[in-house]
Coordinates of C-alpha atoms in Angstrom, one line a residue:
Chain A
M691 CA -158.5 107.8 -207.8
V692 CA -155.5 106.9 -207.6
K693 CA -155.6 104.8 -210.5
F694 CA -157.1 106.8 -212.1
I695 CA -154.7 109.3 -212.4
L696 CA -152.3 106.7 -213.1
F697 CA -154.9 106.3 -215.7
M698 CA -154.5 109.4 -217.5
M699 CA -150.2 109.6 -216.2
S700 CA -150.8 106.7 -219.1
V701 CA -152.6 108.6 -221.7
L702 CA -150.3 111.2 -222.0
F703 CA -147.3 109.6 -221.8
V704 CA -149.1 107.6 -225.0
V705 CA -150.5 111.4 -226.2
S706 CA -146.8 113.0 -225.7
F707 CA -145.2 110.6 -228.3
V708 CA -148.1 110.7 -230.4
G709 CA -146.5 114.1 -230.2
F710 CA -143.5 114.7 -230.9
S711 CA -143.6 110.8 -233.3
C712 CA -145.4 113.0 -236.2
K713 CA -142.3 114.8 -237.0
P714 CA -143.3 118.6 -235.8
S715 CA -140.1 121.2 -235.6
P716 CA -137.5 119.6 -233.5
I717 CA -138.0 121.8 -230.4
Y718 CA -141.6 121.1 -229.9
G719 CA -141.0 117.4 -230.2
G720 CA -138.4 118.3 -227.0
L721 CA -142.2 119.6 -225.4
G722 CA -143.2 116.1 -226.2
L723 CA -140.0 114.6 -224.9
I724 CA -140.5 116.6 -221.7
I725 CA -144.1 115.7 -220.6
G726 CA -143.8 112.3 -222.0
G727 CA -140.7 112.2 -219.9
G728 CA -142.2 113.5 -216.5
V729 CA -145.2 111.7 -216.6
G730 CA -143.4 108.3 -216.9
C731 CA -141.9 109.4 -214.1
G732 CA -144.8 109.9 -212.1
V733 CA -146.1 106.0 -213.5
V734 CA -143.2 104.8 -212.0
L735 CA -143.4 107.4 -208.5
Y736 CA -147.0 105.5 -208.7
F737 CA -145.5 101.6 -208.4
G738 CA -143.1 102.9 -205.6
G739 CA -139.4 103.5 -207.3
A740 CA -138.8 106.8 -206.1
F741 CA -135.7 107.0 -206.7
L742 CA -135.8 105.6 -210.6
G743 CA -138.4 108.2 -211.6
L744 CA -136.5 111.3 -209.4
M745 CA -133.0 109.8 -211.3
V746 CA -135.4 109.8 -214.9
F747 CA -135.9 113.5 -213.5
L748 CA -132.6 114.5 -212.9
V749 CA -130.4 113.1 -215.7
Y750 CA -132.9 112.3 -218.3
L751 CA -134.7 115.9 -218.2
G752 CA -132.3 118.1 -216.4
G753 CA -129.7 116.8 -218.3
M754 CA -130.4 115.5 -221.9
L755 CA -133.6 117.5 -222.6
V756 CA -131.5 120.0 -221.4
V757 CA -128.5 119.7 -223.6
F758 CA -131.2 119.5 -226.4
G759 CA -133.0 122.0 -226.3
Y760 CA -130.5 124.3 -226.7
T761 CA -129.2 122.3 -229.1
T762 CA -132.3 123.1 -231.2
A763 CA -132.0 126.0 -229.9
M764 CA -129.0 126.8 -231.6
A765 CA -130.1 125.1 -235.0
T766 CA -133.9 125.8 -235.4
E767 CA -135.4 127.3 -238.5
E768 CA -137.1 130.2 -239.4
F769 CA -140.7 129.1 -239.7
P770 CA -140.2 126.0 -237.3
E771 CA -142.8 123.1 -238.3
I772 CA -145.6 123.2 -235.3
W773 CA -148.2 120.6 -235.3
M774 CA -151.2 122.7 -236.9
S775 CA -148.9 124.4 -240.1
S776 CA -149.2 121.2 -242.7
T777 CA -151.4 118.6 -243.1
T778 CA -148.9 116.1 -243.1
V779 CA -148.6 116.7 -239.4
M780 CA -151.7 117.0 -238.3
G781 CA -153.1 113.9 -239.8
S782 CA -150.7 111.6 -238.2
L783 CA -151.1 113.0 -235.1
C784 CA -155.2 113.6 -235.4
L785 CA -154.6 109.8 -236.5
G786 CA -151.7 109.0 -233.3
L787 CA -154.9 110.5 -231.2
L788 CA -157.8 108.5 -232.8
A789 CA -155.7 105.2 -232.9
E790 CA -155.2 106.2 -228.9
G791 CA -158.8 107.0 -227.9
L792 CA -160.2 103.6 -229.7
I793 CA -157.6 101.3 -228.2
V794 CA -158.3 103.2 -224.6
V795 CA -161.8 102.8 -225.4
Y796 CA -161.3 98.8 -226.2
L797 CA -159.5 98.1 -223.1
K798 CA -161.7 99.9 -221.2
G799 CA -164.3 97.9 -223.0
G800 CA -166.2 101.0 -223.9
D801 CA -167.4 101.2 -219.6
E802 CA -168.2 104.8 -218.0
K803 CA -167.2 102.8 -214.4
M804 CA -164.3 101.3 -214.6
W805 CA -161.2 103.9 -214.6
G806 CA -159.3 102.0 -212.5
A807 CA -156.1 100.1 -213.1
E808 CA -157.3 96.8 -212.9
S809 CA -157.5 96.0 -217.1
L810 CA -154.4 97.6 -217.5
V811 CA -151.4 96.1 -214.6
M812 CA -150.6 92.6 -214.9
F813 CA -149.2 92.1 -211.6
S814 CA -150.8 93.2 -208.9
G815 CA -148.0 95.8 -206.9
E816 CA -149.8 96.9 -204.4
E817 CA -147.8 94.2 -201.8
V818 CA -145.7 96.3 -199.2
G819 CA -142.6 95.0 -198.0
F820 CA -139.2 95.7 -196.6
I821 CA -136.8 95.9 -199.3
R822 CA -136.8 98.5 -201.6
E823 CA -136.4 96.9 -205.3
D824 CA -135.0 100.6 -207.1
Y825 CA -132.4 101.3 -204.3
L826 CA -131.0 97.6 -204.4
A827 CA -131.6 97.1 -208.1
G828 CA -129.0 100.4 -207.8
S829 CA -126.2 99.3 -206.0
I830 CA -125.9 95.6 -207.7
L831 CA -126.0 97.4 -210.7
Y832 CA -122.3 98.6 -209.2
S833 CA -122.0 95.3 -207.5
G834 CA -123.1 92.0 -209.5
G835 CA -124.1 94.2 -212.6
N836 CA -120.6 95.1 -213.1
W837 CA -121.2 93.4 -216.6
M838 CA -123.6 95.5 -217.9
L839 CA -122.2 98.5 -216.2
L840 CA -119.1 97.7 -218.1
L841 CA -121.3 97.1 -221.7
S842 CA -123.7 100.4 -221.5
G843 CA -120.0 102.8 -220.9
W844 CA -118.3 100.9 -223.4
C845 CA -121.3 101.8 -225.1
L846 CA -121.4 105.2 -224.3
F847 CA -118.1 106.1 -225.0
V848 CA -118.5 104.4 -228.5
S849 CA -122.0 106.6 -229.2
V850 CA -119.4 109.7 -229.2
F851 CA -116.9 108.2 -231.4
I852 CA -119.7 106.8 -234.4
V853 CA -121.7 110.4 -233.7
M854 CA -119.1 113.0 -234.4
E855 CA -117.7 110.3 -237.2
I856 CA -121.9 110.4 -238.6
T857 CA -121.1 113.8 -238.7
R858 CA -117.9 114.8 -239.7
G859 CA -119.6 115.5 -243.3
R860 CA -116.8 116.2 -246.3
Chain B
M1236 CA -111.3 106.9 -240.7
N1237 CA -109.2 108.0 -237.8
P1238 CA -107.5 104.8 -237.0
L1239 CA -108.3 104.8 -233.4
A1240 CA -112.1 105.7 -234.5
S1241 CA -111.9 102.8 -236.9
I1242 CA -110.2 100.2 -234.4
I1243 CA -113.3 100.7 -231.5
M1244 CA -115.9 101.0 -234.4
S1245 CA -114.7 97.3 -235.2
S1246 CA -114.0 96.3 -231.7
T1247 CA -117.7 96.8 -230.8
L1248 CA -119.0 95.3 -233.9
I1249 CA -117.0 91.5 -232.8
S1250 CA -117.8 92.5 -228.7
G1251 CA -121.2 93.1 -230.1
T1252 CA -122.2 90.6 -231.9
L1253 CA -120.2 88.1 -229.7
I1254 CA -121.3 89.7 -226.4
T1255 CA -124.6 88.1 -228.3
L1256 CA -123.8 84.4 -229.0
I1257 CA -122.8 84.4 -225.7
S1258 CA -125.8 85.8 -223.6
S1259 CA -128.6 84.1 -221.8
H1260 CA -130.5 87.3 -220.9
W1261 CA -132.5 89.2 -222.8
L1262 CA -131.1 91.8 -222.2
M1263 CA -127.3 91.3 -223.4
A1264 CA -128.9 90.2 -226.4
W1265 CA -130.7 93.2 -227.7
M1266 CA -127.5 94.8 -226.0
G1267 CA -125.2 93.6 -228.3
L1268 CA -127.8 93.7 -231.5
E1269 CA -127.6 97.1 -231.1
M1270 CA -124.1 97.3 -230.5
N1271 CA -123.5 95.7 -233.9
M1272 CA -126.0 98.5 -235.5
F1273 CA -124.3 101.4 -234.0
A1274 CA -120.9 100.8 -235.1
I1275 CA -121.6 99.7 -238.9
I1276 CA -123.5 102.8 -239.4
P1277 CA -120.4 105.1 -239.8
M1278 CA -118.6 102.7 -241.5
I1279 CA -121.1 102.5 -244.5
M1280 CA -121.3 106.1 -244.0
K1281 CA -117.4 105.9 -244.4
N1282 CA -117.4 107.6 -248.3
N1283 CA -119.7 110.2 -247.5
S1284 CA -121.2 110.0 -250.5
P1285 CA -125.6 110.4 -250.6
R1286 CA -125.6 107.7 -251.5
A1287 CA -124.3 106.0 -248.6
I1288 CA -125.5 108.4 -246.1
E1289 CA -129.1 106.9 -247.9
A1290 CA -128.0 103.5 -247.6
A1291 CA -126.4 104.0 -243.4
M1292 CA -130.5 105.3 -242.8
K1293 CA -132.1 103.1 -244.3
Y1294 CA -130.2 100.6 -242.4
F1295 CA -130.5 102.3 -238.7
L1296 CA -134.4 102.2 -239.5
I1297 CA -135.0 98.7 -240.1
Q1298 CA -133.3 97.7 -237.0
A1299 CA -133.8 100.1 -234.7
S1300 CA -137.5 98.6 -235.5
A1301 CA -136.0 95.3 -235.0
S1302 CA -134.5 96.1 -231.5
M1303 CA -137.7 97.3 -230.6
L1304 CA -139.5 94.4 -232.4
L1305 CA -136.9 92.5 -229.9
L1306 CA -137.9 93.8 -226.7
M1307 CA -141.5 93.8 -226.4
A1308 CA -141.1 89.7 -227.5
A1309 CA -138.9 89.4 -224.5
S1310 CA -140.5 92.0 -222.3
L1311 CA -144.0 90.1 -223.5
N1312 CA -142.3 86.5 -222.7
F1313 CA -141.5 88.0 -219.1
M1314 CA -144.4 89.4 -218.8
Y1315 CA -146.5 85.9 -219.0
S1316 CA -143.9 83.8 -217.8
G1317 CA -141.6 85.9 -215.9
Q1318 CA -138.1 84.7 -216.7
W1319 CA -136.1 85.9 -219.3
T1320 CA -133.8 83.2 -220.1
L1321 CA -132.8 83.3 -224.3
T1322 CA -134.1 79.8 -224.9
E1323 CA -137.3 79.2 -223.0
M1324 CA -140.1 81.6 -225.3
N1325 CA -143.0 79.3 -224.6
V1326 CA -145.6 82.5 -224.9
S1327 CA -146.6 82.8 -228.9
M1328 CA -146.7 85.6 -228.8
A1329 CA -143.5 86.9 -227.7
S1330 CA -142.2 84.2 -230.5
L1331 CA -144.0 85.7 -233.0
I1332 CA -143.4 89.1 -232.8
M1333 CA -139.0 88.1 -231.4
L1334 CA -139.4 86.0 -234.9
I1335 CA -141.1 89.4 -236.9
A1336 CA -137.9 91.2 -235.1
M1337 CA -134.8 88.8 -236.6
L1338 CA -136.3 88.7 -240.3
M1339 CA -136.8 92.1 -239.8
K1340 CA -132.3 92.0 -238.9
L1341 CA -131.8 89.4 -241.4
G1342 CA -133.5 90.5 -244.3
M1343 CA -135.9 88.0 -245.1
A1344 CA -139.2 88.7 -247.4
P1345 CA -141.2 90.1 -247.3
F1346 CA -138.8 92.3 -245.1
H1347 CA -135.5 92.4 -247.8
F1348 CA -135.7 95.8 -249.5
W1349 CA -133.6 96.6 -247.7
V1350 CA -131.1 94.8 -248.7
P1351 CA -130.0 95.2 -252.1
E1352 CA -130.5 99.3 -251.0
V1353 CA -128.4 99.5 -248.7
T1354 CA -125.7 96.5 -250.1
Q1355 CA -125.3 98.9 -252.8
G1356 CA -124.5 102.0 -250.9
T1357 CA -121.1 101.7 -249.8
V1358 CA -118.3 100.0 -249.7
L1359 CA -117.9 96.2 -251.2
L1360 CA -115.2 95.6 -247.9
T1361 CA -118.6 97.4 -245.3
S1362 CA -121.7 95.5 -248.0
L1363 CA -119.4 91.9 -247.1
I1364 CA -119.9 92.7 -243.6
I1365 CA -123.3 93.0 -243.6
L1366 CA -124.4 89.6 -245.3
T1367 CA -122.2 87.8 -243.5
W1368 CA -121.3 89.0 -239.8
Q1369 CA -124.4 91.0 -239.3
K1370 CA -126.5 87.8 -240.1
L1371 CA -124.6 85.6 -237.0
A1372 CA -126.6 87.6 -234.5
P1373 CA -129.9 87.0 -235.7
L1374 CA -129.3 83.4 -236.6
A1375 CA -127.9 82.6 -233.7
I1376 CA -131.0 83.9 -231.7
L1377 CA -133.7 82.1 -234.4
F1378 CA -131.7 78.9 -233.3
Q1379 CA -131.9 78.8 -229.7
I1380 CA -135.5 79.7 -230.0
T1381 CA -136.3 77.2 -232.6
P1382 CA -138.8 74.7 -230.3
S1383 CA -141.7 77.6 -230.2
I1384 CA -141.3 79.8 -233.5
N1385 CA -144.4 79.7 -235.4
V1386 CA -144.5 76.8 -238.2
N1387 CA -146.2 78.1 -241.1
I1388 CA -145.0 82.2 -240.4
I1389 CA -141.4 81.1 -241.0
L1390 CA -141.3 78.1 -244.3
T1391 CA -143.8 81.5 -246.0
T1392 CA -141.0 83.6 -245.4
A1393 CA -139.1 81.2 -246.6
I1394 CA -140.3 80.5 -249.5
L1395 CA -141.3 83.9 -250.1
S1396 CA -136.9 84.9 -249.4
I1397 CA -136.0 82.2 -252.4
L1398 CA -138.2 83.3 -254.6
I1399 CA -137.6 86.8 -253.8
G1400 CA -134.0 86.7 -253.8
G1401 CA -134.0 84.5 -257.0
W1402 CA -136.3 86.5 -259.2
G1403 CA -135.5 90.7 -258.2
G1404 CA -131.6 88.7 -259.2
L1405 CA -132.5 88.2 -262.5
N1406 CA -132.4 92.0 -263.5
Q1407 CA -129.5 93.5 -261.3
T1408 CA -125.9 94.1 -263.2
Q1409 CA -124.3 95.6 -260.6
L1410 CA -123.1 93.2 -258.3
R1411 CA -123.5 94.0 -255.1
K1412 CA -127.2 93.9 -255.4
I1413 CA -126.9 90.6 -256.4
M1414 CA -124.6 89.1 -254.2
A1415 CA -127.5 91.3 -251.9
Y1416 CA -130.5 89.1 -253.8
S1417 CA -128.3 85.5 -253.2
S1418 CA -128.0 86.6 -249.4
I1419 CA -131.9 87.2 -249.0
A1420 CA -132.8 83.4 -251.0
H1421 CA -130.0 81.8 -248.7
M1422 CA -131.2 83.0 -245.7
G1423 CA -135.1 82.0 -247.0
W1424 CA -133.0 77.9 -247.7
M1425 CA -131.6 78.7 -243.6
A1426 CA -135.2 79.5 -242.5
A1427 CA -137.0 76.8 -244.1
V1428 CA -134.8 73.7 -242.5
M1429 CA -135.0 75.4 -239.2
I1430 CA -137.7 74.6 -237.1
Y1431 CA -136.8 70.1 -238.7
N1432 CA -133.0 70.9 -238.1
P1433 CA -131.6 73.4 -237.0
T1434 CA -128.0 72.2 -237.0
L1435 CA -128.8 71.5 -241.2
M1436 CA -129.1 75.3 -241.0
L1437 CA -126.0 75.8 -238.9
L1438 CA -123.9 74.7 -242.9
N1439 CA -126.1 75.7 -244.7
L1440 CA -124.9 79.7 -242.5
L1441 CA -121.5 78.3 -242.2
L1442 CA -120.7 76.7 -246.3
Y1443 CA -122.6 80.7 -247.8
L1444 CA -120.5 82.4 -244.9
I1445 CA -117.9 80.7 -247.0
F1446 CA -118.8 80.9 -250.8
T1447 CA -120.3 84.6 -250.1
F1448 CA -116.0 86.2 -248.5
S1449 CA -114.2 83.7 -251.3
A1450 CA -116.6 85.8 -254.4
F1451 CA -116.4 89.8 -252.1
T1452 CA -112.9 88.9 -251.7
I1453 CA -112.5 88.7 -255.7
L1454 CA -114.6 91.5 -256.1
I1455 CA -112.4 93.3 -253.8
K1456 CA -109.2 92.6 -255.5
C1457 CA -110.9 93.4 -258.7
S1458 CA -111.9 95.7 -257.8
S1459 CA -115.5 95.4 -259.3
T1460 CA -118.5 96.4 -258.7
S1461 CA -120.7 95.8 -261.9
T1462 CA -120.7 93.6 -264.6
S1463 CA -118.9 95.0 -267.7
M1464 CA -116.1 95.5 -264.8
L1465 CA -116.2 91.7 -264.6
T1466 CA -116.1 91.3 -268.5
M1467 CA -112.3 92.3 -268.4
T1468 CA -111.2 91.5 -265.3
W1469 CA -109.9 88.2 -267.5
N1470 CA -106.9 90.5 -268.4
S1471 CA -105.5 91.4 -264.7
Y1472 CA -106.8 88.3 -262.6
P1473 CA -106.9 85.1 -265.4
L1474 CA -107.0 82.6 -263.1
M1475 CA -109.6 85.0 -260.5
V1476 CA -112.2 84.6 -262.9
S1477 CA -111.5 80.6 -263.2
I1478 CA -111.6 80.8 -259.5
L1479 CA -114.9 82.8 -259.1
L1480 CA -116.4 80.5 -261.7
I1481 CA -116.9 77.6 -259.5
I1482 CA -117.1 80.2 -256.0
L1483 CA -120.6 80.7 -257.7
L1484 CA -121.6 77.6 -259.8
S1485 CA -121.1 75.9 -256.5
M1486 CA -123.4 78.8 -254.8
G1487 CA -125.8 77.9 -257.3
G1488 CA -125.8 74.2 -255.6
L1489 CA -124.7 71.9 -258.6
P1490 CA -123.8 68.9 -257.1
P1491 CA -120.0 67.6 -258.0
L1492 CA -119.1 71.0 -255.5
T1493 CA -119.8 72.0 -252.4
G1494 CA -122.8 73.8 -252.5
F1495 CA -124.6 71.3 -252.9
V1496 CA -124.6 69.6 -250.2
P1497 CA -126.4 72.4 -248.1
K1498 CA -129.9 72.5 -250.9
W1499 CA -129.4 68.2 -250.3
L1500 CA -129.5 68.2 -247.1
I1501 CA -132.1 70.6 -246.4
I1502 CA -134.0 68.5 -249.2
Y1503 CA -134.1 65.7 -248.1
E1504 CA -134.9 66.7 -244.6
L1505 CA -137.8 68.3 -245.3
I1506 CA -138.6 64.9 -247.0
K1507 CA -138.2 63.5 -244.2
N1508 CA -140.8 65.0 -242.1
T1509 CA -143.3 64.8 -245.0
N1510 CA -143.1 68.7 -246.8
I1511 CA -143.1 67.5 -250.6
A1512 CA -144.6 70.4 -252.9
M1513 CA -142.6 72.8 -250.3
T1514 CA -139.3 71.5 -250.9
L1515 CA -140.1 71.5 -254.8
T1516 CA -140.8 74.9 -255.1
M1517 CA -137.8 75.5 -253.4
S1518 CA -136.2 73.7 -256.2
I1519 CA -137.5 75.0 -258.9
L1520 CA -137.2 78.3 -257.7
A1521 CA -133.3 77.7 -256.6
L1522 CA -132.8 77.5 -260.5
L1523 CA -133.4 81.5 -260.1
N1524 CA -130.3 81.8 -258.4
L1525 CA -128.3 79.8 -260.4
F1526 CA -129.4 82.3 -264.2
F1527 CA -127.8 85.1 -262.6
Y1528 CA -124.8 83.3 -261.5
L1529 CA -124.2 82.0 -265.2
R1530 CA -125.1 84.9 -266.9
L1531 CA -121.9 86.6 -264.7
I1532 CA -119.9 83.6 -265.6
Y1533 CA -120.4 84.1 -268.8
A1534 CA -119.5 88.2 -268.9
S1535 CA -116.3 86.7 -266.8
S1536 CA -114.6 83.5 -267.5
L1537 CA -116.3 81.8 -270.6
T1538 CA -116.7 83.6 -273.0
L1539 CA -114.7 87.6 -274.0
F1540 CA -116.4 89.9 -274.7
P1541 CA -115.5 93.2 -277.2
T1542 CA -112.6 95.4 -275.6
S1543 CA -110.2 97.7 -277.4
S1544 CA -107.7 95.3 -279.1
N1545 CA -104.7 97.3 -277.1
L1546 CA -106.9 96.0 -273.1
K1547 CA -105.5 92.2 -275.3
F1548 CA -102.5 91.6 -274.4
K1549 CA -100.9 92.4 -270.7
W1550 CA -97.1 91.4 -270.6
K1551 CA -97.2 91.4 -266.5
I1552 CA -99.8 89.9 -264.5
N1553 CA -100.1 91.5 -261.1
T1554 CA -100.5 88.4 -259.0
P1555 CA -102.3 90.2 -255.1
N1556 CA -100.8 90.3 -252.4
K1557 CA -102.7 90.1 -248.7
M1558 CA -105.3 86.7 -250.6
Y1559 CA -107.5 87.0 -247.7
F1560 CA -107.5 82.8 -247.0
L1561 CA -109.3 83.0 -250.7
P1562 CA -107.0 79.4 -251.4
T1563 CA -108.8 78.0 -248.2
M1564 CA -111.8 78.7 -249.1
V1565 CA -111.9 77.3 -252.5
S1566 CA -111.0 74.7 -252.0
I1567 CA -113.8 73.8 -249.6
S1568 CA -116.4 74.9 -252.3
L1569 CA -114.6 73.1 -254.2
L1570 CA -114.0 69.9 -253.0
F1571 CA -115.7 69.0 -249.7
L1572 CA -118.7 67.0 -251.7
P1573 CA -116.9 63.6 -250.2
V1574 CA -117.0 65.0 -246.2
S1575 CA -121.0 65.1 -246.4
P1576 CA -121.6 61.2 -244.7
M1577 CA -119.8 63.1 -241.9
I1578 CA -121.5 66.2 -241.7
L1579 CA -125.0 63.5 -242.1
M1580 CA -123.3 62.1 -238.7
L1581 CA -122.9 64.8 -237.0
S1582 CA -126.9 65.9 -237.6

């Protein structure tokens, strides 16, 4: 039953990506990102990564997407394009959903019984341990992974400059 | 651009490539490539014309897709083999996807369509950086995964690149596009020998960098971006057009010049591995490259195109101050052929 939920969450993840990659107006893309972020979080939580899942909720959905939503609302157009409004967008949405459906049927082998996650997951991840990997990784980033932290910080810093240079205009 | 922003972009550009070169983990290799890509985007867009913005967007889309393929290949490799080491790419599907990602980054056929358009859309100095510095990181990754590369794919890509680099450059008058097609062809030569002798790929890369850098330096100093502008440079910089002759003939691979060394050694290596039909095809297709270099030489130094008479007499010829190591590189382009026995010994 719980594995069925995992399967449904993965399908919904891909469907939300299809939903924003068929290029409706950005505000509707944000809606797709919210659903995708939430469901992806659920997948991470299923495999025991409570810390990282909640980090995604807080930082990604609660920080970045909020800012994205506000800026998109400021820059929105008069007649935004929804998923049904133009043939192109609706066509790519249908194509994406069809491709996802075909892949799901192929992976399941068309078998009604096997809705579990055995064919989807490579390594089991079912063992019970004493070490919480996600908390451990969060702290290792600051100790053994200091080079990675430095690079990530530098990249975020540079990206602000880059975005400002790109959007400077004439 | 603001000097602070310019310093930050340049340092990120340099450190991105260096991080990819020294990394042993796929994540760091990816990070270096991403730093490279996003640092050069504002440099491409610096003059803010619609052409430059379009070139930056094309560059970004292609390189971002290639980075995504790289991440997928690295993840697939981890899924089936359990490790992230850059040199141990054992899973054949992952190696294939990684090869395709690197071919997209390098601009080799059939993923070459962005190279002429991005090179043309920006200033000469930025297109020099795109054609020289940006090739280092993907080639370093390919150098490290050579044992697992799918031979058929890379040899097909090499032949196609040499064909398209030669044939596509034939109809061009814009110098940046000519250099872009020349870059595609040289990447093809490098890819052909990579699986047989990676050291020769490095030799070809080094000499290609020297030739391209010298050619671009001359073009920057003469401020000429098309063949017709090149026909008027004999008047202002007469020595530079002679040097351009040497560099272009060397790029075309003519014997007493250095450019013959990589082609000769690559042909030798391929024939040692009994790959004779492909070698013959590659040598014949290299003539297409030589043809459009010869056309540039014809236009600039061998003949005088018709000009107005007040252009013909210049009483003062200014020598440019900063030459960016041009004399050194021209000496290497001209005279390095006798060093080839030492290179053979090294490989």
